[in-house]
PDB file of C-alpha atoms in Angstrom:
ATOM      1  CA  UNK L   1      45.237  30.947  -3.112  1.00  0.00           C
ATOM      2  CA  UNK L   2      42.408  29.203  -0.922  1.00  0.00           C
ATOM      3  CA  UNK L   3      38.514  30.042  -1.432  1.00  0.00           C
ATOM      4  CA  UNK L   4      36.901  29.906   1.670  1.00  0.00           C
ATOM      5  CA  UNK L   5      33.136  30.826   1.955  1.00  0.00           C
ATOM      6  CA  UNK L   6      31.552  32.501   4.830  1.00  0.00           C
ATOM      7  CA  UNK L   7      28.087  33.473   5.067  1.00  0.00           C
ATOM      8  CA  UNK L   8      27.501  33.551   1.174  1.00  0.00           C
ATOM      9  CA  UNK L   9      30.461  35.261   0.426  1.00  0.00           C
ATOM     10  CA  UNK L  10      33.747  34.230  -1.000  1.00  0.00           C
ATOM     11  CA  UNK L  11      37.196  35.160   0.045  1.00  0.00           C
ATOM     12  CA  UNK L  12      40.248  34.708  -1.566  1.00  0.00           C
ATOM     13  CA  UNK L  13      43.105  34.230   0.941  1.00  0.00           C
ATOM     14  CA  UNK L  14      46.888  33.256  -0.044  1.00  0.00           C
ATOM     15  CA  UNK L  15      48.714  30.518   1.866  1.00  0.00           C
ATOM     16  CA  UNK L  16      51.142  33.057   3.139  1.00  0.00           C
ATOM     17  CA  UNK L  17      48.614  35.340   4.741  1.00  0.00           C
ATOM     18  CA  UNK L  18      46.705  32.218   5.842  1.00  0.00           C
ATOM     19  CA  UNK L  19      50.118  31.223   7.875  1.00  0.00           C
ATOM     20  CA  UNK L  20      50.455  34.630   9.312  1.00  0.00           C
ATOM     21  CA  UNK L  21      46.651  34.545  10.660  1.00  0.00           C
ATOM     22  CA  UNK L  22      47.192  31.423  12.039  1.00  0.00           C
ATOM     23  CA  UNK L  23      50.767  32.990  14.067  1.00  0.00           C
ATOM     24  CA  UNK L  24      48.340  35.682  15.238  1.00  0.00           C
ATOM     25  CA  UNK L  25      45.483  33.721  16.670  1.00  0.00           C
ATOM     26  CA  UNK L  26      45.609  30.894  18.809  1.00  0.00           C
ATOM     27  CA  UNK L  27      43.425  28.884  16.752  1.00  0.00           C
ATOM     28  CA  UNK L  28      42.236  29.128  13.024  1.00  0.00           C
ATOM     29  CA  UNK L  29      39.122  27.107  11.602  1.00  0.00           C
ATOM     30  CA  UNK L  30      38.784  26.720   8.031  1.00  0.00           C
ATOM     31  CA  UNK L  31      35.836  25.598   5.997  1.00  0.00           C
ATOM     32  CA  UNK L  32      36.228  24.239   2.130  1.00  0.00           C
ATOM     33  CA  UNK L  33      33.488  23.335   0.068  1.00  0.00           C
ATOM     34  CA  UNK L  34      30.970  23.599   3.190  1.00  0.00           C
ATOM     35  CA  UNK L  35      33.052  21.012   5.136  1.00  0.00           C
ATOM     36  CA  UNK L  36      35.578  21.619   7.822  1.00  0.00           C
ATOM     37  CA  UNK L  37      39.187  21.393   6.525  1.00  0.00           C
ATOM     38  CA  UNK L  38      41.111  22.068   9.608  1.00  0.00           C
ATOM     39  CA  UNK L  39      40.093  23.528  13.491  1.00  0.00           C
ATOM     40  CA  UNK L  40      42.028  24.180  16.491  1.00  0.00           C
ATOM     41  CA  UNK L  41      40.975  23.295  19.991  1.00  0.00           C
ATOM     42  CA  UNK L  42      39.183  26.618  21.004  1.00  0.00           C
ATOM     43  CA  UNK L  43      37.182  27.232  18.579  1.00  0.00           C
ATOM     44  CA  UNK L  44      33.544  25.045  17.983  1.00  0.00           C
ATOM     45  CA  UNK L  45      32.198  24.783  14.863  1.00  0.00           C
ATOM     46  CA  UNK L  46      28.206  24.655  14.470  1.00  0.00           C
ATOM     47  CA  UNK L  47      26.997  23.042  11.338  1.00  0.00           C
ATOM     48  CA  UNK L  48      23.590  24.202  10.417  1.00  0.00           C
ATOM     49  CA  UNK L  49      22.045  22.598   7.348  1.00  0.00           C
ATOM     50  CA  UNK L  50      22.369  25.567   5.510  1.00  0.00           C
ATOM     51  CA  UNK L  51      26.106  26.131   6.082  1.00  0.00           C
ATOM     52  CA  UNK L  52      28.662  25.928   8.702  1.00  0.00           C
ATOM     53  CA  UNK L  53      29.414  28.502  11.505  1.00  0.00           C
ATOM     54  CA  UNK L  54      32.402  29.384  13.521  1.00  0.00           C
ATOM     55  CA  UNK L  55      31.862  30.797  17.075  1.00  0.00           C
ATOM     56  CA  UNK L  56      34.879  31.225  19.331  1.00  0.00           C
ATOM     57  CA  UNK L  57      34.099  29.860  22.480  1.00  0.00           C
ATOM     58  CA  UNK L  58      35.516  29.734  25.920  1.00  0.00           C
ATOM     59  CA  UNK L  59      35.594  26.214  27.743  1.00  0.00           C
ATOM     60  CA  UNK L  60      34.264  26.507  31.274  1.00  0.00           C
ATOM     61  CA  UNK L  61      36.588  23.415  32.382  1.00  0.00           C
ATOM     62  CA  UNK L  62      36.668  23.633  36.040  1.00  0.00           C
ATOM     63  CA  UNK L  63      33.755  23.489  38.590  1.00  0.00           C
ATOM     64  CA  UNK L  64      34.103  27.088  39.501  1.00  0.00           C
ATOM     65  CA  UNK L  65      34.142  28.133  35.819  1.00  0.00           C
ATOM     66  CA  UNK L  66      30.817  26.447  35.383  1.00  0.00           C
ATOM     67  CA  UNK L  67      29.379  27.834  38.458  1.00  0.00           C
ATOM     68  CA  UNK L  68      30.328  31.136  37.234  1.00  0.00           C
ATOM     69  CA  UNK L  69      29.531  30.722  33.475  1.00  0.00           C
ATOM     70  CA  UNK L  70      28.500  34.201  31.794  1.00  0.00           C
ATOM     71  CA  UNK L  71      27.046  35.440  35.128  1.00  0.00           C
ATOM     72  CA  UNK L  72      28.122  39.232  35.495  1.00  0.00           C
ATOM     73  CA  UNK L  73      28.917  39.810  32.074  1.00  0.00           C
ATOM     74  CA  UNK L  74      27.112  42.599  30.366  1.00  0.00           C
ATOM     75  CA  UNK L  75      27.459  41.731  27.136  1.00  0.00           C
ATOM     76  CA  UNK L  76      27.994  38.470  24.720  1.00  0.00           C
ATOM     77  CA  UNK L  77      29.443  39.394  21.421  1.00  0.00           C
ATOM     78  CA  UNK L  78      27.466  37.731  18.650  1.00  0.00           C
ATOM     79  CA  UNK L  79      30.105  35.081  17.367  1.00  0.00           C
ATOM     80  CA  UNK L  80      31.134  34.207  21.082  1.00  0.00           C
ATOM     81  CA  UNK L  81      29.841  31.531  23.398  1.00  0.00           C
ATOM     82  CA  UNK L  82      30.827  29.481  26.453  1.00  0.00           C
ATOM     83  CA  UNK L  83      31.048  25.603  26.296  1.00  0.00           C
ATOM     84  CA  UNK L  84      30.098  23.827  29.487  1.00  0.00           C
ATOM     85  CA  UNK L  85      31.317  20.089  28.916  1.00  0.00           C
ATOM     86  CA  UNK L  86      30.321  17.372  31.693  1.00  0.00           C
ATOM     87  CA  UNK L  87      31.797  14.357  30.335  1.00  0.00           C
ATOM     88  CA  UNK L  88      29.052  11.743  30.641  1.00  0.00           C
ATOM     89  CA  UNK L  89      25.594  11.914  29.410  1.00  0.00           C
ATOM     90  CA  UNK L  90      22.967  13.024  31.854  1.00  0.00           C
ATOM     91  CA  UNK L  91      20.080  15.184  32.430  1.00  0.00           C
ATOM     92  CA  UNK L  92      21.899  18.649  32.723  1.00  0.00           C
ATOM     93  CA  UNK L  93      20.082  21.931  34.240  1.00  0.00           C
ATOM     94  CA  UNK L  94      21.083  25.761  33.804  1.00  0.00           C
ATOM     95  CA  UNK L  95      19.769  28.833  35.292  1.00  0.00           C
ATOM     96  CA  UNK L  96      20.172  32.749  34.684  1.00  0.00           C
ATOM     97  CA  UNK L  97      20.534  33.769  38.261  1.00  0.00           C
ATOM     98  CA  UNK L  98      23.274  37.197  38.200  1.00  0.00           C
ATOM     99  CA  UNK L  99      23.255  36.629  33.958  1.00  0.00           C
ATOM    100  CA  UNK L 100      22.759  40.416  32.632  1.00  0.00           C
ATOM    101  CA  UNK L 101      22.376  38.775  29.064  1.00  0.00           C
ATOM    102  CA  UNK L 102      19.562  36.779  27.243  1.00  0.00           C
ATOM    103  CA  UNK L 103      21.150  33.618  26.057  1.00  0.00           C
ATOM    104  CA  UNK L 104      20.461  30.608  23.905  1.00  0.00           C
ATOM    105  CA  UNK L 105      21.451  27.453  25.601  1.00  0.00           C
ATOM    106  CA  UNK L 106      22.246  24.665  22.930  1.00  0.00           C
ATOM    107  CA  UNK L 107      22.158  21.294  24.738  1.00  0.00           C
ATOM    108  CA  UNK L 108      24.481  18.865  22.728  1.00  0.00           C
ATOM    109  CA  UNK L 109      24.805  15.215  23.284  1.00  0.00           C
ATOM    110  CA  UNK L 110      28.282  13.296  23.545  1.00  0.00           C
ATOM    111  CA  UNK L 111      28.681  12.804  19.540  1.00  0.00           C
ATOM    112  CA  UNK L 112      28.126  16.269  18.947  1.00  0.00           C
ATOM    113  CA  UNK L 113      24.430  16.124  18.060  1.00  0.00           C
ATOM    114  CA  UNK L 114      22.312  19.441  18.937  1.00  0.00           C
ATOM    115  CA  UNK L 115      19.608  17.830  21.485  1.00  0.00           C
ATOM    116  CA  UNK L 116      17.808  20.802  22.123  1.00  0.00           C
ATOM    117  CA  UNK L 117      17.864  24.588  22.343  1.00  0.00           C
ATOM    118  CA  UNK L 118      16.474  27.017  24.846  1.00  0.00           C
ATOM    119  CA  UNK L 119      16.037  30.558  23.004  1.00  0.00           C
ATOM    120  CA  UNK L 120      16.315  33.667  24.660  1.00  0.00           C
ATOM    121  CA  UNK L 121      16.443  32.715  28.176  1.00  0.00           C
ATOM    122  CA  UNK L 122      15.270  35.459  30.693  1.00  0.00           C
ATOM    123  CA  UNK L 123      18.313  37.526  32.378  1.00  0.00           C
ATOM    124  CA  UNK L 124      18.437  36.972  36.439  1.00  0.00           C
ATOM    125  CA  UNK L 125      15.698  34.220  36.229  1.00  0.00           C
ATOM    126  CA  UNK L 126      16.127  31.617  38.844  1.00  0.00           C
ATOM    127  CA  UNK L 127      13.794  29.072  36.964  1.00  0.00           C
ATOM    128  CA  UNK L 128      15.285  26.051  35.856  1.00  0.00           C
ATOM    129  CA  UNK L 129      16.005  25.358  32.212  1.00  0.00           C
ATOM    130  CA  UNK L 130      16.450  21.280  31.650  1.00  0.00           C
ATOM    131  CA  UNK L 131      17.945  19.864  28.996  1.00  0.00           C
ATOM    132  CA  UNK L 132      15.285  17.488  28.877  1.00  0.00           C
ATOM    133  CA  UNK L 133      17.522  14.164  27.816  1.00  0.00           C
ATOM    134  CA  UNK L 134      20.738  13.122  28.436  1.00  0.00           C
ATOM    135  CA  UNK L 135      23.427  15.271  27.047  1.00  0.00           C
ATOM    136  CA  UNK L 136      27.094  15.993  27.942  1.00  0.00           C
ATOM    137  CA  UNK L 137      27.389  19.459  27.201  1.00  0.00           C
ATOM    138  CA  UNK L 138      25.657  23.103  27.014  1.00  0.00           C
ATOM    139  CA  UNK L 139      26.681  25.776  24.753  1.00  0.00           C
ATOM    140  CA  UNK L 140      25.518  29.263  25.694  1.00  0.00           C
ATOM    141  CA  UNK L 141      25.445  31.836  22.733  1.00  0.00           C
ATOM    142  CA  UNK L 142      23.961  35.243  22.601  1.00  0.00           C
ATOM    143  CA  UNK L 143      20.326  35.137  22.680  1.00  0.00           C
ATOM    144  CA  UNK L 144      19.057  35.095  18.983  1.00  0.00           C
ATOM    145  CA  UNK L 145      22.044  33.856  17.440  1.00  0.00           C
ATOM    146  CA  UNK L 146      20.897  30.151  17.141  1.00  0.00           C
ATOM    147  CA  UNK L 147      17.479  30.923  15.223  1.00  0.00           C
ATOM    148  CA  UNK L 148      19.932  33.618  13.077  1.00  0.00           C
ATOM    149  CA  UNK L 149      22.294  31.025  12.108  1.00  0.00           C
ATOM    150  CA  UNK L 150      19.509  28.539  11.275  1.00  0.00           C
ATOM    151  CA  UNK L 151      20.615  26.111  14.033  1.00  0.00           C
ATOM    152  CA  UNK L 152      17.940  23.502  15.326  1.00  0.00           C
ATOM    153  CA  UNK L 153      17.975  19.916  16.876  1.00  0.00           C
ATOM    154  CA  UNK L 154      19.693  17.247  14.717  1.00  0.00           C
ATOM    155  CA  UNK L 155      22.502  19.644  13.467  1.00  0.00           C
ATOM    156  CA  UNK L 156      26.232  18.866  14.680  1.00  0.00           C
ATOM    157  CA  UNK L 157      28.772  20.911  16.965  1.00  0.00           C
ATOM    158  CA  UNK L 158      32.048  19.921  16.216  1.00  0.00           C
ATOM    159  CA  UNK L 159      34.873  20.415  18.897  1.00  0.00           C
ATOM    160  CA  UNK L 160      37.597  17.918  20.243  1.00  0.00           C
ATOM    161  CA  UNK L 161      35.221  17.163  23.412  1.00  0.00           C
ATOM    162  CA  UNK L 162      32.506  15.893  21.092  1.00  0.00           C
ATOM    163  CA  UNK L 163      33.132  11.823  20.008  1.00  0.00           C
ATOM    164  CA  UNK L 164      31.554  11.559  16.724  1.00  0.00           C
ATOM    165  CA  UNK L 165      31.406   7.809  17.188  1.00  0.00           C
ATOM    166  CA  UNK L 166      29.334   8.204  20.178  1.00  0.00           C
ATOM    167  CA  UNK L 167      25.566   8.007  19.814  1.00  0.00           C
TER     168      UNK L 167
END
């Protein structure tokens, strides 16, 4: 049996069920003793100082995907988001044009460090939202999620797109 901690609750999962779960899902992220034990490439693990959180993400890899983002979506489920990777570190700007749902925008440095968070953005706004510094990615979450999980600048996002050795 493996013991997994999730939001203050302990869950016991047999290795057999864990392997079946892995067959049913595209990826599985496992947190053991507050540390990432294993993760697939589609999941993003956000580490707040309180505990690690698993957020299922879509990666906007193409320029077309990045331009469309979460526009026209009526709802964004609470444990999901969209990651916009830009490769090199740069000042990034976003907006909410044609976006129905209020979002938290998490600006992330190349090493996975959260640089800043723009909370509860205004739907349909054309106001420019800046990273206010060089970052290589933006993670969009449902509004209020960053606050709810205690995410703040300095926390880490763990994903294959981030290089932990970069500064």
